[in-house]
Amino acid sequence: MSYQIQPLEPQQFEHLFSLTQAELQQQGIVQVTVNKASGFPCRLSLKDAEEGDIVLLLNYNHLPGPGPYQSSHAIFISKNGLTASQLPGPGTVPPMIARKILSLRAFDGDQMMLDGRVCQGTEADVIIRELLALPGCAYVHIHSATRGCYLAAAHRS
């Protein structure tokens, strides 16, 4: 079964990069200048932000709407990620994800969790395929197992 890992859509965040520090702070958003080449995974490009990049740290509601699994968590988005245009290939786990310990969570169309697994990122391809093969599975959410942050979603392609 083939799948596509989907980054977040840049359009929903574009306006944030034109806000002042005070306006960002009012929304609970922190602007950071990246000081090392790892540890700032951009959810728009699915790549680690590079040293010197401007990133925003904000809360993102990755399971909206009513339901027992409604959830949000902190994410980084980079200004450079706004222009990211290339998706990872079908059935490809981006290096930013592959080097982490992951929590993979399978959901149905009603946002009910069907299963969850913890794995090394290098094992993600096989486990994503297994989870998407579950009856009723609509998508798999990919999280960092260590910090719990939402990274991306995998959908059948």
PDB file of N, CA and C in Angstrom, residues 7-8 34-51 54-58 74-81 94-98 100 144 149-152:
ATOM      1  N   PRO A   7       2.972  17.482   4.675  1.00  0.00           N
ATOM      2  CA  PRO A   7       3.312  18.594   5.569  1.00  0.00           C
ATOM      3  C   PRO A   7       2.071  19.453   5.801  1.00  0.00           C
ATOM      4  N   LEU A   8       2.168  20.392   6.713  1.00  0.00           N
ATOM      5  CA  LEU A   8       1.076  21.345   6.918  1.00  0.00           C
ATOM      6  C   LEU A   8       1.065  22.348   5.771  1.00  0.00           C
ATOM      7  N   VAL A  34      17.229  30.103  14.748  1.00  0.00           N
ATOM      8  CA  VAL A  34      17.826  28.778  14.920  1.00  0.00           C
ATOM      9  C   VAL A  34      19.322  28.916  15.185  1.00  0.00           C
ATOM     10  N   ASN A  35      19.780  28.250  16.249  1.00  0.00           N
ATOM     11  CA  ASN A  35      21.187  28.347  16.634  1.00  0.00           C
ATOM     12  C   ASN A  35      21.948  27.038  16.455  1.00  0.00           C
ATOM     13  N   LYS A  36      21.277  26.039  15.924  1.00  0.00           N
ATOM     14  CA  LYS A  36      21.941  24.772  15.604  1.00  0.00           C
ATOM     15  C   LYS A  36      21.165  24.097  14.477  1.00  0.00           C
ATOM     16  N   ALA A  37      21.814  23.196  13.778  1.00  0.00           N
ATOM     17  CA  ALA A  37      21.235  22.633  12.558  1.00  0.00           C
ATOM     18  C   ALA A  37      20.249  21.497  12.804  1.00  0.00           C
ATOM     19  N   SER A  38      19.959  21.166  14.031  1.00  0.00           N
ATOM     20  CA  SER A  38      19.008  20.098  14.315  1.00  0.00           C
ATOM     21  C   SER A  38      18.194  20.501  15.533  1.00  0.00           C
ATOM     22  N   GLY A  39      16.981  20.016  15.608  1.00  0.00           N
ATOM     23  CA  GLY A  39      16.147  20.309  16.762  1.00  0.00           C
ATOM     24  C   GLY A  39      15.051  21.316  16.491  1.00  0.00           C
ATOM     25  N   PHE A  40      14.941  21.781  15.240  1.00  0.00           N
ATOM     26  CA  PHE A  40      13.898  22.728  14.855  1.00  0.00           C
ATOM     27  C   PHE A  40      13.197  22.188  13.604  1.00  0.00           C
ATOM     28  N   PRO A  41      12.424  21.102  13.750  1.00  0.00           N
ATOM     29  CA  PRO A  41      11.798  20.467  12.587  1.00  0.00           C
ATOM     30  C   PRO A  41      10.617  21.282  12.052  1.00  0.00           C
ATOM     31  N   CYS A  42      10.734  21.759  10.831  1.00  0.00           N
ATOM     32  CA  CYS A  42       9.682  22.571  10.210  1.00  0.00           C
ATOM     33  C   CYS A  42       8.569  21.671   9.688  1.00  0.00           C
ATOM     34  N   ARG A  43       7.335  21.959  10.079  1.00  0.00           N
ATOM     35  CA  ARG A  43       6.189  21.150   9.651  1.00  0.00           C
ATOM     36  C   ARG A  43       5.675  21.546   8.272  1.00  0.00           C
ATOM     37  N   LEU A  44       6.254  22.596   7.680  1.00  0.00           N
ATOM     38  CA  LEU A  44       5.857  23.016   6.329  1.00  0.00           C
ATOM     39  C   LEU A  44       6.736  22.371   5.266  1.00  0.00           C
ATOM     40  N   SER A  45       8.019  22.259   5.550  1.00  0.00           N
ATOM     41  CA  SER A  45       8.964  21.699   4.576  1.00  0.00           C
ATOM     42  C   SER A  45       9.330  20.251   4.879  1.00  0.00           C
ATOM     43  N   LEU A  46       9.026  19.795   6.096  1.00  0.00           N
ATOM     44  CA  LEU A  46       9.436  18.477   6.590  1.00  0.00           C
ATOM     45  C   LEU A  46      10.954  18.318   6.544  1.00  0.00           C
ATOM     46  N   LYS A  47      11.630  19.443   6.827  1.00  0.00           N
ATOM     47  CA  LYS A  47      13.089  19.461   6.934  1.00  0.00           C
ATOM     48  C   LYS A  47      13.449  20.211   8.210  1.00  0.00           C
ATOM     49  N   ASP A  48      14.623  19.901   8.768  1.00  0.00           N
ATOM     50  CA  ASP A  48      15.095  20.679   9.909  1.00  0.00           C
ATOM     51  C   ASP A  48      15.464  22.074   9.433  1.00  0.00           C
ATOM     52  N   ALA A  49      15.036  23.088  10.195  1.00  0.00           N
ATOM     53  CA  ALA A  49      15.439  24.460   9.881  1.00  0.00           C
ATOM     54  C   ALA A  49      16.950  24.561  10.049  1.00  0.00           C
ATOM     55  N   GLU A  50      17.552  25.424   9.255  1.00  0.00           N
ATOM     56  CA  GLU A  50      19.007  25.577   9.281  1.00  0.00           C
ATOM     57  C   GLU A  50      19.414  26.707  10.220  1.00  0.00           C
ATOM     58  N   GLU A  51      20.654  26.641  10.661  1.00  0.00           N
ATOM     59  CA  GLU A  51      21.188  27.671  11.543  1.00  0.00           C
ATOM     60  C   GLU A  51      20.999  29.041  10.905  1.00  0.00           C
ATOM     61  N   ILE A  54      14.704  31.825  10.721  1.00  0.00           N
ATOM     62  CA  ILE A  54      13.696  32.311  11.673  1.00  0.00           C
ATOM     63  C   ILE A  54      12.585  31.266  11.711  1.00  0.00           C
ATOM     64  N   VAL A  55      12.251  30.815  12.915  1.00  0.00           N
ATOM     65  CA  VAL A  55      11.152  29.870  13.082  1.00  0.00           C
ATOM     66  C   VAL A  55      10.177  30.416  14.114  1.00  0.00           C
ATOM     67  N   LEU A  56       8.950  29.959  14.003  1.00  0.00           N
ATOM     68  CA  LEU A  56       7.933  30.278  15.000  1.00  0.00           C
ATOM     69  C   LEU A  56       7.576  28.993  15.728  1.00  0.00           C
ATOM     70  N   LEU A  57       7.477  29.085  17.040  1.00  0.00           N
ATOM     71  CA  LEU A  57       7.048  27.981  17.885  1.00  0.00           C
ATOM     72  C   LEU A  57       5.637  28.319  18.340  1.00  0.00           C
ATOM     73  N   LEU A  58       4.683  27.488  17.946  1.00  0.00           N
ATOM     74  CA  LEU A  58       3.288  27.769  18.252  1.00  0.00           C
ATOM     75  C   LEU A  58       2.524  26.494  18.529  1.00  0.00           C
ATOM     76  N   ALA A  74       2.825  21.755  20.479  1.00  0.00           N
ATOM     77  CA  ALA A  74       3.776  22.722  19.930  1.00  0.00           C
ATOM     78  C   ALA A  74       4.381  22.211  18.624  1.00  0.00           C
ATOM     79  N   ILE A  75       4.551  23.138  17.671  1.00  0.00           N
ATOM     80  CA  ILE A  75       5.229  22.832  16.406  1.00  0.00           C
ATOM     81  C   ILE A  75       6.141  24.003  16.045  1.00  0.00           C
ATOM     82  N   PHE A  76       7.151  23.723  15.248  1.00  0.00           N
ATOM     83  CA  PHE A  76       7.977  24.762  14.637  1.00  0.00           C
ATOM     84  C   PHE A  76       7.569  24.908  13.182  1.00  0.00           C
ATOM     85  N   ILE A  77       7.507  26.150  12.725  1.00  0.00           N
ATOM     86  CA  ILE A  77       7.368  26.418  11.291  1.00  0.00           C
ATOM     87  C   ILE A  77       8.448  27.428  10.932  1.00  0.00           C
ATOM     88  N   SER A  78       9.097  27.221   9.807  1.00  0.00           N
ATOM     89  CA  SER A  78      10.167  28.142   9.417  1.00  0.00           C
ATOM     90  C   SER A  78       9.690  29.058   8.305  1.00  0.00           C
ATOM     91  N   LYS A  79      10.231  30.257   8.313  1.00  0.00           N
ATOM     92  CA  LYS A  79       9.904  31.213   7.253  1.00  0.00           C
ATOM     93  C   LYS A  79      10.293  30.631   5.892  1.00  0.00           C
ATOM     94  N   ASN A  80      11.424  29.947   5.827  1.00  0.00           N
ATOM     95  CA  ASN A  80      11.842  29.313   4.577  1.00  0.00           C
ATOM     96  C   ASN A  80      10.881  28.204   4.155  1.00  0.00           C
ATOM     97  N   GLY A  81      10.198  27.598   5.115  1.00  0.00           N
ATOM     98  CA  GLY A  81       9.238  26.539   4.817  1.00  0.00           C
ATOM     99  C   GLY A  81       8.007  27.027   4.082  1.00  0.00           C
ATOM    100  N   PRO A  94      10.640  11.313   5.151  1.00  0.00           N
ATOM    101  CA  PRO A  94      11.692  12.338   5.106  1.00  0.00           C
ATOM    102  C   PRO A  94      12.748  12.119   6.193  1.00  0.00           C
ATOM    103  N   PRO A  95      14.007  12.472   5.914  1.00  0.00           N
ATOM    104  CA  PRO A  95      15.076  12.304   6.909  1.00  0.00           C
ATOM    105  C   PRO A  95      14.767  12.959   8.254  1.00  0.00           C
ATOM    106  N   MET A  96      14.086  14.118   8.244  1.00  0.00           N
ATOM    107  CA  MET A  96      13.738  14.797   9.492  1.00  0.00           C
ATOM    108  C   MET A  96      12.923  13.873  10.400  1.00  0.00           C
ATOM    109  N   ILE A  97      12.082  13.049   9.810  1.00  0.00           N
ATOM    110  CA  ILE A  97      11.240  12.119  10.568  1.00  0.00           C
ATOM    111  C   ILE A  97      11.988  10.817  10.835  1.00  0.00           C
ATOM    112  N   ALA A  98      12.730  10.346   9.854  1.00  0.00           N
ATOM    113  CA  ALA A  98      13.402   9.045   9.954  1.00  0.00           C
ATOM    114  C   ALA A  98      14.447   8.993  11.061  1.00  0.00           C
ATOM    115  N   LYS A 100      14.144  10.235  14.105  1.00  0.00           N
ATOM    116  CA  LYS A 100      13.540  10.396  15.431  1.00  0.00           C
ATOM    117  C   LYS A 100      12.947   9.077  15.937  1.00  0.00           C
ATOM    118  N   SER A 144       6.673  12.972  17.445  1.00  0.00           N
ATOM    119  CA  SER A 144       7.927  12.681  18.136  1.00  0.00           C
ATOM    120  C   SER A 144       7.554  11.958  19.426  1.00  0.00           C
ATOM    121  N   CYS A 149       5.465  16.052  20.110  1.00  0.00           N
ATOM    122  CA  CYS A 149       5.066  17.029  19.093  1.00  0.00           C
ATOM    123  C   CYS A 149       4.556  16.360  17.821  1.00  0.00           C
ATOM    124  N   TYR A 150       3.515  16.951  17.250  1.00  0.00           N
ATOM    125  CA  TYR A 150       2.988  16.504  15.961  1.00  0.00           C
ATOM    126  C   TYR A 150       4.009  16.837  14.883  1.00  0.00           C
ATOM    127  N   LEU A 151       4.301  15.861  14.013  1.00  0.00           N
ATOM    128  CA  LEU A 151       5.250  16.075  12.923  1.00  0.00           C
ATOM    129  C   LEU A 151       4.561  16.164  11.568  1.00  0.00           C
ATOM    130  N   ALA A 152       3.658  15.223  11.273  1.00  0.00           N
ATOM    131  CA  ALA A 152       3.022  15.173   9.950  1.00  0.00           C
ATOM    132  C   ALA A 152       1.937  14.098   9.982  1.00  0.00           C
TER     133      ALA A 152
END
